[in-house]
PDB file of C-alpha atoms in Angstrom:
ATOM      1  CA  UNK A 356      -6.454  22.398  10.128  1.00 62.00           C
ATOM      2  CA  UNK A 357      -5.866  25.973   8.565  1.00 85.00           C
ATOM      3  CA  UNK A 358      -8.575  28.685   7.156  1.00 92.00           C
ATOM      4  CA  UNK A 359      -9.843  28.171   3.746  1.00 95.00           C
ATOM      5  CA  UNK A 360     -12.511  30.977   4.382  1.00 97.00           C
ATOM      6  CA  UNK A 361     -11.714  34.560   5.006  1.00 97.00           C
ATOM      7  CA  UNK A 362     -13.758  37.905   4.980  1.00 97.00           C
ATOM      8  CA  UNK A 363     -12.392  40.772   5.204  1.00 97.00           C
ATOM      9  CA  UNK A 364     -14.718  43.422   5.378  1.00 97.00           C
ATOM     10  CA  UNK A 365     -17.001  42.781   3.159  1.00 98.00           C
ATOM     11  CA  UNK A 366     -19.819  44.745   1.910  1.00 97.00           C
ATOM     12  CA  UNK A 367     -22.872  43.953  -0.337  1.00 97.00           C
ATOM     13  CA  UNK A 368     -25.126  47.096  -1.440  1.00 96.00           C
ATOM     14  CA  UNK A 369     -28.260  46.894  -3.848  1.00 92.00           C
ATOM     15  CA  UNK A 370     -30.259  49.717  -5.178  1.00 90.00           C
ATOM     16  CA  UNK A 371     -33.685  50.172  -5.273  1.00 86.00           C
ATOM     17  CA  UNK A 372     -35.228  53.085  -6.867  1.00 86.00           C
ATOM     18  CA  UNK A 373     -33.453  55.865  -4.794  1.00 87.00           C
ATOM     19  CA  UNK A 374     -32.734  53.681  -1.539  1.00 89.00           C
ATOM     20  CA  UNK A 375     -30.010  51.644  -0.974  1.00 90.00           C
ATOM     21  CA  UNK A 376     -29.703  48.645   1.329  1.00 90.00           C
ATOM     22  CA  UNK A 377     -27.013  47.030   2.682  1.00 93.00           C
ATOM     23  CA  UNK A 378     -27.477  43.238   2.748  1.00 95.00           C
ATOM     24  CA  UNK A 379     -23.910  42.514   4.594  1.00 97.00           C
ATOM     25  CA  UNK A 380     -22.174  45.519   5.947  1.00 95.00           C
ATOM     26  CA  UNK A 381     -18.173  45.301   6.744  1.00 96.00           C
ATOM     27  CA  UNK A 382     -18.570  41.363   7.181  1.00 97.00           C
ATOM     28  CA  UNK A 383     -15.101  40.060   9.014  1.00 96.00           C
ATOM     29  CA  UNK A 384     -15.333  36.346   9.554  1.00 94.00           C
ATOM     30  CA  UNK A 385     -12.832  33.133   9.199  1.00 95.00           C
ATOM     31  CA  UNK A 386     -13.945  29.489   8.640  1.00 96.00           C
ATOM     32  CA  UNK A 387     -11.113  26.488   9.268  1.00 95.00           C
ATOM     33  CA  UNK A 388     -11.228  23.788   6.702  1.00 95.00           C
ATOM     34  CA  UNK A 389     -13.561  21.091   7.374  1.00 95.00           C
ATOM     35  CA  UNK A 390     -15.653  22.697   9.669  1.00 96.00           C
ATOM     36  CA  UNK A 391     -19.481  21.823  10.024  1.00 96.00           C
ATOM     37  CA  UNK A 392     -20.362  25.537  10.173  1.00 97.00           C
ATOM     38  CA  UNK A 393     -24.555  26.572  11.139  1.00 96.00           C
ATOM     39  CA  UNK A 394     -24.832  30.313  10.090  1.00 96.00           C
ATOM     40  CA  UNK A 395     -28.147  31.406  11.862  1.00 94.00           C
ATOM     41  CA  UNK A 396     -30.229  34.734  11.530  1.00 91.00           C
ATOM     42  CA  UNK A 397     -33.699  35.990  11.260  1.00 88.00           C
ATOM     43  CA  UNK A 398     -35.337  36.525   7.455  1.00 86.00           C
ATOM     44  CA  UNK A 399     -33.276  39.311   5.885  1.00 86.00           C
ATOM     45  CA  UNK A 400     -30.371  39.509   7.757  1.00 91.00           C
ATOM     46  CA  UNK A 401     -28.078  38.402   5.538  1.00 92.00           C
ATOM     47  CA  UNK A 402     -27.518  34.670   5.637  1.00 92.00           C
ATOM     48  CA  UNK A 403     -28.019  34.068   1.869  1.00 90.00           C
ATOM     49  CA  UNK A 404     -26.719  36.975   0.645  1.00 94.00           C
ATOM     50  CA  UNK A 405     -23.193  35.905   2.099  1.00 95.00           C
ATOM     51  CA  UNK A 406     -23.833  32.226   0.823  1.00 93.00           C
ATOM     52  CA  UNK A 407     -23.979  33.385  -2.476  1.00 94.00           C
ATOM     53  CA  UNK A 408     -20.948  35.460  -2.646  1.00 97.00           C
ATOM     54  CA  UNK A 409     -19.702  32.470  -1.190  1.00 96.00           C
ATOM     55  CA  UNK A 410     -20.320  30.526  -3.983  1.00 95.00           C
ATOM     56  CA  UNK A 411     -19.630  32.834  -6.913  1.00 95.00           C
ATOM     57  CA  UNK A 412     -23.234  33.677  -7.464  1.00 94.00           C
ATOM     58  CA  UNK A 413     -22.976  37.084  -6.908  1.00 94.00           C
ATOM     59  CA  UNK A 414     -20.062  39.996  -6.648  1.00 95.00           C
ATOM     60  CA  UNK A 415     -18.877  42.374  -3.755  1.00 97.00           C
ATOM     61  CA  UNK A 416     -19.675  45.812  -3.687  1.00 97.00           C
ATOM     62  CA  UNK A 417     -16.434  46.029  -1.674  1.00 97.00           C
ATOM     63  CA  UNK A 418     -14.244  43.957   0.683  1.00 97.00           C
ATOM     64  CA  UNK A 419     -12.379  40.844   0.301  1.00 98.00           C
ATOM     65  CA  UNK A 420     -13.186  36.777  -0.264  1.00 98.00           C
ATOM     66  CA  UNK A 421     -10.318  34.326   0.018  1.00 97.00           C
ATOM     67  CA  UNK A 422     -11.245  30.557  -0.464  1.00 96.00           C
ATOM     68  CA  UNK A 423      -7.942  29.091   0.538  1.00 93.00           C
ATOM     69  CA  UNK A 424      -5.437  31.452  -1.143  1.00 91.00           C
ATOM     70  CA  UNK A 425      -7.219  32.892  -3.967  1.00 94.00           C
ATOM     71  CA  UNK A 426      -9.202  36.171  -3.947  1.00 97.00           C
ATOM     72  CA  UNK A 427     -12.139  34.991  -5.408  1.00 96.00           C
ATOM     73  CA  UNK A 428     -13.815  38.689  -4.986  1.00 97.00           C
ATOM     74  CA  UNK A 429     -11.364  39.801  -7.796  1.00 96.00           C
ATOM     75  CA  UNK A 430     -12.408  36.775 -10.473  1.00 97.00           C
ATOM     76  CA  UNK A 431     -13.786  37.727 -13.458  1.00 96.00           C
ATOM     77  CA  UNK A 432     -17.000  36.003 -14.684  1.00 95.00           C
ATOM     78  CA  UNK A 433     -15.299  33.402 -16.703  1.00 95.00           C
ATOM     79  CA  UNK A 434     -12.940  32.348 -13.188  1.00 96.00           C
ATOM     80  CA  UNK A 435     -16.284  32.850 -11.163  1.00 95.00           C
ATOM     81  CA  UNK A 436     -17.280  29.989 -13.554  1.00 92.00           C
ATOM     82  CA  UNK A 437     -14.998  27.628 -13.299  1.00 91.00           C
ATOM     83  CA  UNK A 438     -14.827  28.319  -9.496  1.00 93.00           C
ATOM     84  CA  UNK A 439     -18.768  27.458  -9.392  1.00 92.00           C
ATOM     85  CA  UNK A 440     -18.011  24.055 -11.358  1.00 87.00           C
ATOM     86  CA  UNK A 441     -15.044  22.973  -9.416  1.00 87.00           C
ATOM     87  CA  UNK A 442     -14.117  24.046  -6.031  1.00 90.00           C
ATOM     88  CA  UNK A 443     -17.956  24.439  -4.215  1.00 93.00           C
ATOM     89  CA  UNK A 444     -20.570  22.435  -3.836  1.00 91.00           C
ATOM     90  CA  UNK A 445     -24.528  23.693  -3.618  1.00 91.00           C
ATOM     91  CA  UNK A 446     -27.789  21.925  -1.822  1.00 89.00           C
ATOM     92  CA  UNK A 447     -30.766  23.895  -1.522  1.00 84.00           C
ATOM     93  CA  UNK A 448     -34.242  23.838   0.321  1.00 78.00           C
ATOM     94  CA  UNK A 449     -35.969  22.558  -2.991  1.00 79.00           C
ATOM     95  CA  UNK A 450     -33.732  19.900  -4.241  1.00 74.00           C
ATOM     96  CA  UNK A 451     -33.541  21.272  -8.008  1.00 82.00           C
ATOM     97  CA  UNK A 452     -32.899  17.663 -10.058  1.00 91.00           C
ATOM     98  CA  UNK A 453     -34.216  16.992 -13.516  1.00 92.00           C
ATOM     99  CA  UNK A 454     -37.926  15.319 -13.020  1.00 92.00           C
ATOM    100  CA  UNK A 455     -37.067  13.452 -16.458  1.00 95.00           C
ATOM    101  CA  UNK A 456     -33.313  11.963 -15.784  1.00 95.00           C
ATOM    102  CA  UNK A 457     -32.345   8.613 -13.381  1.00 96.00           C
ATOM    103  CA  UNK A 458     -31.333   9.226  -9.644  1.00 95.00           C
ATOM    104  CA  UNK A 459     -27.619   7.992 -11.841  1.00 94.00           C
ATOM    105  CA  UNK A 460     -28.459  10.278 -15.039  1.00 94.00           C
ATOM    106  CA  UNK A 461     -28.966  13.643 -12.168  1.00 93.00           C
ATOM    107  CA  UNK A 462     -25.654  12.685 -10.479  1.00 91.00           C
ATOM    108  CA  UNK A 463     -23.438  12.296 -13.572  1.00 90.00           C
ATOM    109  CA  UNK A 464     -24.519  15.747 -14.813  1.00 87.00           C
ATOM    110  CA  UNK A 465     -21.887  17.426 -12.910  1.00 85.00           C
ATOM    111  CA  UNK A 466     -19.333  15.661 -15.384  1.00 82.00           C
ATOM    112  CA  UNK A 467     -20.208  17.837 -18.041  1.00 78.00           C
ATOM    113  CA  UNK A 468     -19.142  20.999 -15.944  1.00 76.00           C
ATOM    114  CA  UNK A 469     -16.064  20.069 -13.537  1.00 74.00           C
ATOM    115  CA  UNK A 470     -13.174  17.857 -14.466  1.00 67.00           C
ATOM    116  CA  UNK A 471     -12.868  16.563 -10.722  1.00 63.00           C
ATOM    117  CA  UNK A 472     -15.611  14.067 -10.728  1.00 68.00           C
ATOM    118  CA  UNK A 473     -16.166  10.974  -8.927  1.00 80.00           C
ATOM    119  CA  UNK A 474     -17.389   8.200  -9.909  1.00 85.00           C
ATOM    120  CA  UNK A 475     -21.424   7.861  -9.786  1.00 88.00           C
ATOM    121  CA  UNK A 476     -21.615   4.646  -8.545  1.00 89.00           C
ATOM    122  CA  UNK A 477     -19.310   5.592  -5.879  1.00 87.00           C
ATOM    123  CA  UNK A 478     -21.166   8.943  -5.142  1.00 89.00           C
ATOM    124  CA  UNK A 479     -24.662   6.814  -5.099  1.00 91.00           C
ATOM    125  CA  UNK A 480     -23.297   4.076  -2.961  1.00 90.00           C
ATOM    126  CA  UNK A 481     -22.227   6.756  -0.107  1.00 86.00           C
ATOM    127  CA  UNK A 482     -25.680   8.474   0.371  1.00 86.00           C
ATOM    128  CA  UNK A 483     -27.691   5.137   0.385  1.00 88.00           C
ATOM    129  CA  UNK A 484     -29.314   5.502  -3.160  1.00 91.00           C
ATOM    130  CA  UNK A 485     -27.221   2.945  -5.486  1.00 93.00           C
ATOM    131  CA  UNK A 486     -29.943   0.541  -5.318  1.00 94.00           C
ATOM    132  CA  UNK A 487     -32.164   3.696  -6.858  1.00 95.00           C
ATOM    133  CA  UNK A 488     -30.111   4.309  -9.429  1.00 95.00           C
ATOM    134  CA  UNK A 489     -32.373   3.978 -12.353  1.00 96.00           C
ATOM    135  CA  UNK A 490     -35.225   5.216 -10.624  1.00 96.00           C
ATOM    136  CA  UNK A 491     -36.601   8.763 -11.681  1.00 96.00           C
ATOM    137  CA  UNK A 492     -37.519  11.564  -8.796  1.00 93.00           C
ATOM    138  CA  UNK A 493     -40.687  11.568  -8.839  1.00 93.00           C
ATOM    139  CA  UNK A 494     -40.610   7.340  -7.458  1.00 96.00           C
ATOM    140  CA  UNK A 495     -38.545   8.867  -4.407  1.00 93.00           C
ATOM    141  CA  UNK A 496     -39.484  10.046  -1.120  1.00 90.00           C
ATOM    142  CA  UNK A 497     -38.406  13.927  -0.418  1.00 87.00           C
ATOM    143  CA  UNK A 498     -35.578  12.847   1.817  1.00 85.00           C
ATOM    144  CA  UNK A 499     -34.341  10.593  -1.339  1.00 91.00           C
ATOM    145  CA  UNK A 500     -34.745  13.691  -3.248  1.00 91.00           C
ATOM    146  CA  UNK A 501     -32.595  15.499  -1.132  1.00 85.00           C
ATOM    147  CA  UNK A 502     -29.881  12.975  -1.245  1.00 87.00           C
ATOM    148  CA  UNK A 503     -29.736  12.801  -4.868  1.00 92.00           C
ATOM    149  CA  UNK A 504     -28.629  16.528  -4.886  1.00 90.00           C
ATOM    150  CA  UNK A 505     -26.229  15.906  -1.979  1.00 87.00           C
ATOM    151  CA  UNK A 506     -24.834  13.210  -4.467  1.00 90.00           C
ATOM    152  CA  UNK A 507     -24.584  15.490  -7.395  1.00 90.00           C
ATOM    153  CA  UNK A 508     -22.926  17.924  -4.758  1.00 88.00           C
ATOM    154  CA  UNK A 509     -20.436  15.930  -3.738  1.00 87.00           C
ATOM    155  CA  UNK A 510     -20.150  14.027  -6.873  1.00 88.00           C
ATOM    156  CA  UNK A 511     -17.021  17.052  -7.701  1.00 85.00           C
ATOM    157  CA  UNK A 512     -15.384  16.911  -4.628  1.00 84.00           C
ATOM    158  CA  UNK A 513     -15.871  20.023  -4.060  1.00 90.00           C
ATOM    159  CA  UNK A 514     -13.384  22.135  -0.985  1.00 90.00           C
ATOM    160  CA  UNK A 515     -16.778  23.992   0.221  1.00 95.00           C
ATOM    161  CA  UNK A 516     -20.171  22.646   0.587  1.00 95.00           C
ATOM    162  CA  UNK A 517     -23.321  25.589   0.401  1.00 95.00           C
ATOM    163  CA  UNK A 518     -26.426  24.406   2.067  1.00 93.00           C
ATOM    164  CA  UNK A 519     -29.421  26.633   2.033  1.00 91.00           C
ATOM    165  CA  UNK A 520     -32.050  25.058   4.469  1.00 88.00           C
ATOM    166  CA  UNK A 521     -31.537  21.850   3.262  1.00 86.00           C
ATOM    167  CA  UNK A 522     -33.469  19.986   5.411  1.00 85.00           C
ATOM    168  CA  UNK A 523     -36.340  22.847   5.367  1.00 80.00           C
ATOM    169  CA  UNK A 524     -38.879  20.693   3.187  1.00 75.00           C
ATOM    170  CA  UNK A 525     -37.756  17.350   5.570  1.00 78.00           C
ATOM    171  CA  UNK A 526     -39.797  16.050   8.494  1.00 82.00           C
ATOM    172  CA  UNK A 527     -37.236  15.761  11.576  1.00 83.00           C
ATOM    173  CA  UNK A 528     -36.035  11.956  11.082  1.00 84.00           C
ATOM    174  CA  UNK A 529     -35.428  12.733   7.174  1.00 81.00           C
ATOM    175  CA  UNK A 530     -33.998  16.280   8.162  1.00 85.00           C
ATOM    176  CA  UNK A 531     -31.271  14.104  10.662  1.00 87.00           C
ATOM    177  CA  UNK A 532     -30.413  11.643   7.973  1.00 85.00           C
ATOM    178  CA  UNK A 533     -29.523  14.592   5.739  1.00 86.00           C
ATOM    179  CA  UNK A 534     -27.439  16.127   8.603  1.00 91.00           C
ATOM    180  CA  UNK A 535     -25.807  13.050   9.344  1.00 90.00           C
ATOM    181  CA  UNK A 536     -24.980  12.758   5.455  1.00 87.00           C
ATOM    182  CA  UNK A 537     -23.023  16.651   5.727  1.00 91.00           C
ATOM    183  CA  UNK A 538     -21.676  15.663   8.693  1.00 92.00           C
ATOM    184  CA  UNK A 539     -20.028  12.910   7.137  1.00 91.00           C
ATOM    185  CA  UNK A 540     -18.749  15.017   4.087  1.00 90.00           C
ATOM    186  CA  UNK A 541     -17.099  17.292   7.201  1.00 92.00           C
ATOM    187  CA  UNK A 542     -15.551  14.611   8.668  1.00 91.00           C
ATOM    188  CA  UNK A 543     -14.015  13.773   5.106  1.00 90.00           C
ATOM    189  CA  UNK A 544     -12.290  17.166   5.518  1.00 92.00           C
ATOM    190  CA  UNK A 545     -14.829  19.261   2.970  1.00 94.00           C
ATOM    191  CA  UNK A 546     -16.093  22.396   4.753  1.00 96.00           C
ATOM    192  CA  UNK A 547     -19.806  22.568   5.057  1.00 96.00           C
ATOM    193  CA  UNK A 548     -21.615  25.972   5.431  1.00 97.00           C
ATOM    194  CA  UNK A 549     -25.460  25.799   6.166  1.00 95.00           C
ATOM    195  CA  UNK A 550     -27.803  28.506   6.076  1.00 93.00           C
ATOM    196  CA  UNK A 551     -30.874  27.588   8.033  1.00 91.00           C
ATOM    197  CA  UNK A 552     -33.286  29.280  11.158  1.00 87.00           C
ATOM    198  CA  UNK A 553     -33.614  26.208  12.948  1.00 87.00           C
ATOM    199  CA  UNK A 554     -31.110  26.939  15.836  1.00 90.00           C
ATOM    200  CA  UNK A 555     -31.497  23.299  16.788  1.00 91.00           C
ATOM    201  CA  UNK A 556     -28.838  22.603  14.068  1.00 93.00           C
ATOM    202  CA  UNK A 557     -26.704  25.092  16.270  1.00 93.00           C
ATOM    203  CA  UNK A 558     -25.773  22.263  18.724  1.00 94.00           C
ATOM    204  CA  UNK A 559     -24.078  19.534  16.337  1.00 95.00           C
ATOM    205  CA  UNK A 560     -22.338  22.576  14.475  1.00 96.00           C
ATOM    206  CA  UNK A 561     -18.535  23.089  14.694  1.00 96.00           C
ATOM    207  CA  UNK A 562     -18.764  26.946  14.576  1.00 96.00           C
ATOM    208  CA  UNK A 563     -21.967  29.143  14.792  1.00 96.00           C
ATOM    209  CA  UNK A 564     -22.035  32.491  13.071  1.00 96.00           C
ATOM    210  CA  UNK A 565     -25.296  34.290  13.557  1.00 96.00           C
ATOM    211  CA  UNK A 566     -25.676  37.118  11.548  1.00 95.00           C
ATOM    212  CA  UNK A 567     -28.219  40.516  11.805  1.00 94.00           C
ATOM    213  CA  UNK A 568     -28.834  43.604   9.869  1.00 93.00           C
ATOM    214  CA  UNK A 569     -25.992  42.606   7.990  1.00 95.00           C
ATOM    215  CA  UNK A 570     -23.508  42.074  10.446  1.00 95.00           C
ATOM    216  CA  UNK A 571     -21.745  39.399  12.096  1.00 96.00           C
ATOM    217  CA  UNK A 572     -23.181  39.456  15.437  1.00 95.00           C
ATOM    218  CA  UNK A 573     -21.232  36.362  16.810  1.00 94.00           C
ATOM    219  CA  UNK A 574     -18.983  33.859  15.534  1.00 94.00           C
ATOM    220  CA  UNK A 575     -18.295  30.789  18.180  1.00 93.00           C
ATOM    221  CA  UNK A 576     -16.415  27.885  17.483  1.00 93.00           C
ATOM    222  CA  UNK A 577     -18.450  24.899  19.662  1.00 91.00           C
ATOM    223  CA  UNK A 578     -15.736  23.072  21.560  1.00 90.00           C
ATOM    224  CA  UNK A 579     -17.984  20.075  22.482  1.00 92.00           C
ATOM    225  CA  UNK A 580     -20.719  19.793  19.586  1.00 93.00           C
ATOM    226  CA  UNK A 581     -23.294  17.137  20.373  1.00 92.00           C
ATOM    227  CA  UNK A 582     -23.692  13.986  18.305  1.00 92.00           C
ATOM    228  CA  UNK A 583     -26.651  14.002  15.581  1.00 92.00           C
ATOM    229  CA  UNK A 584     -28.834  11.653  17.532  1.00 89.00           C
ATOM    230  CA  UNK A 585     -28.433  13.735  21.058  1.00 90.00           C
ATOM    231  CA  UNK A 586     -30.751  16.642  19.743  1.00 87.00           C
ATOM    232  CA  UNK A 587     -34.211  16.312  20.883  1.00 83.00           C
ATOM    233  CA  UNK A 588     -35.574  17.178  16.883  1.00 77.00           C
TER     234      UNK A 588
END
């Protein structure tokens, strides 16, 4: 499989007051398509920073971002848009669903923004929550939580999954179904990027990138990643 991921240099500044601070300084880094990718760091490195240039959230101060062949560091807020709605999926730490819509109602949300959807059903059926369909959040467990926005992630088929700590709110066993649910969505040839500290993720990962100050300070592909239910969580 080829790159869809490429940085070239890239370079993230914010002000404050008189100081400036580099969140990712001259950031050089490729990612292969369908790769189950563990980006690790300390708080403040850098990790979500780069996730969310990633994703379109936020701009470049300088430097390059190709997601297969387009430069999406040169798309103007409107392309940023529709690059957000169609070609990446997000899953965060807190699993941001709407307390007052059905496990089904949360999912088929994302067919009001992409025009790649799957069908719900489908979607629900894959994560283990189509017999919770018409259940609302707040009758769910936190690990059923989490899948629900995995659903609604995948529910565009998106080329990139972004994961910021998703299994950071989990207890282990919940935290390795979740895994095992990304790992799947890898093995379906959609990339999956997670942010996270626990370095225990590191050893089912296809590539670890571990990032400080800003910079890349490694990026290893793991020729023999372990299976899920090896690591001692």
């Amino acid at each position: 499989m080829g790159k869809i991921i490429e940085l070239k240099n890239v370079k993230k500044t914010y002000v404050i007051g008189e100081q400036q601070f580099n969140a990712l300084d001259g950031v050089d880094l490729e990612i292969d398509q369908g790769e189950f990718v563990v980006i690790l760091g300390p708080s403040g490195a850098g990790k979500s920073t780069l996730l969310n240039l990633l994703g379109g959230m936020d701009k470049v101060t300088s430097g390059s971002i190709f997601v297969g062949e387009n430069e999406v560091s040169k798309y103007s807020d409107k392309e940023l848009t529709r690059y957000r709605a169609n070609e990446v999926g997000f899953i965060f730490q807190f699993y941001n669903i709407m307390p007052t819509l059905t496990v089904e109602e949360n999912v088929n949300l994302i067919k009001d923004v992409t025009n790649t959807s799957k069908d719900a059903k489908e979607v629900l059926d894959s994560v283990g929550l189509l017999k919770h369909a018409n259940k609302f959040p707040q009758e769910l467990s936190g690990g059923e939580q989490q899948r629900v926005s995995i659903a609604r992630a995948i529910m565009k088929n998106p080329k990139v999954l972004l994961c910021d700590e998703p299994t950071g709110a989990l207890d282990s066993k919940t935290g390795v179904e979740v895994l095992k649910l990304l790992r799947t969505q890898a093995d379906n040839d959609t990339t999956v990027i997670i942010v996270t500290h626990n370095s225990l993720i590191a050893e089912v990962a296809d590539r670890v990138i571990r990032i400080k100050n800003g910079k890349v300070e490694s990026n290893e592909k793991n020729e023999h990643p372990k299976d899920i239910d090896e690591v001692k969580w």
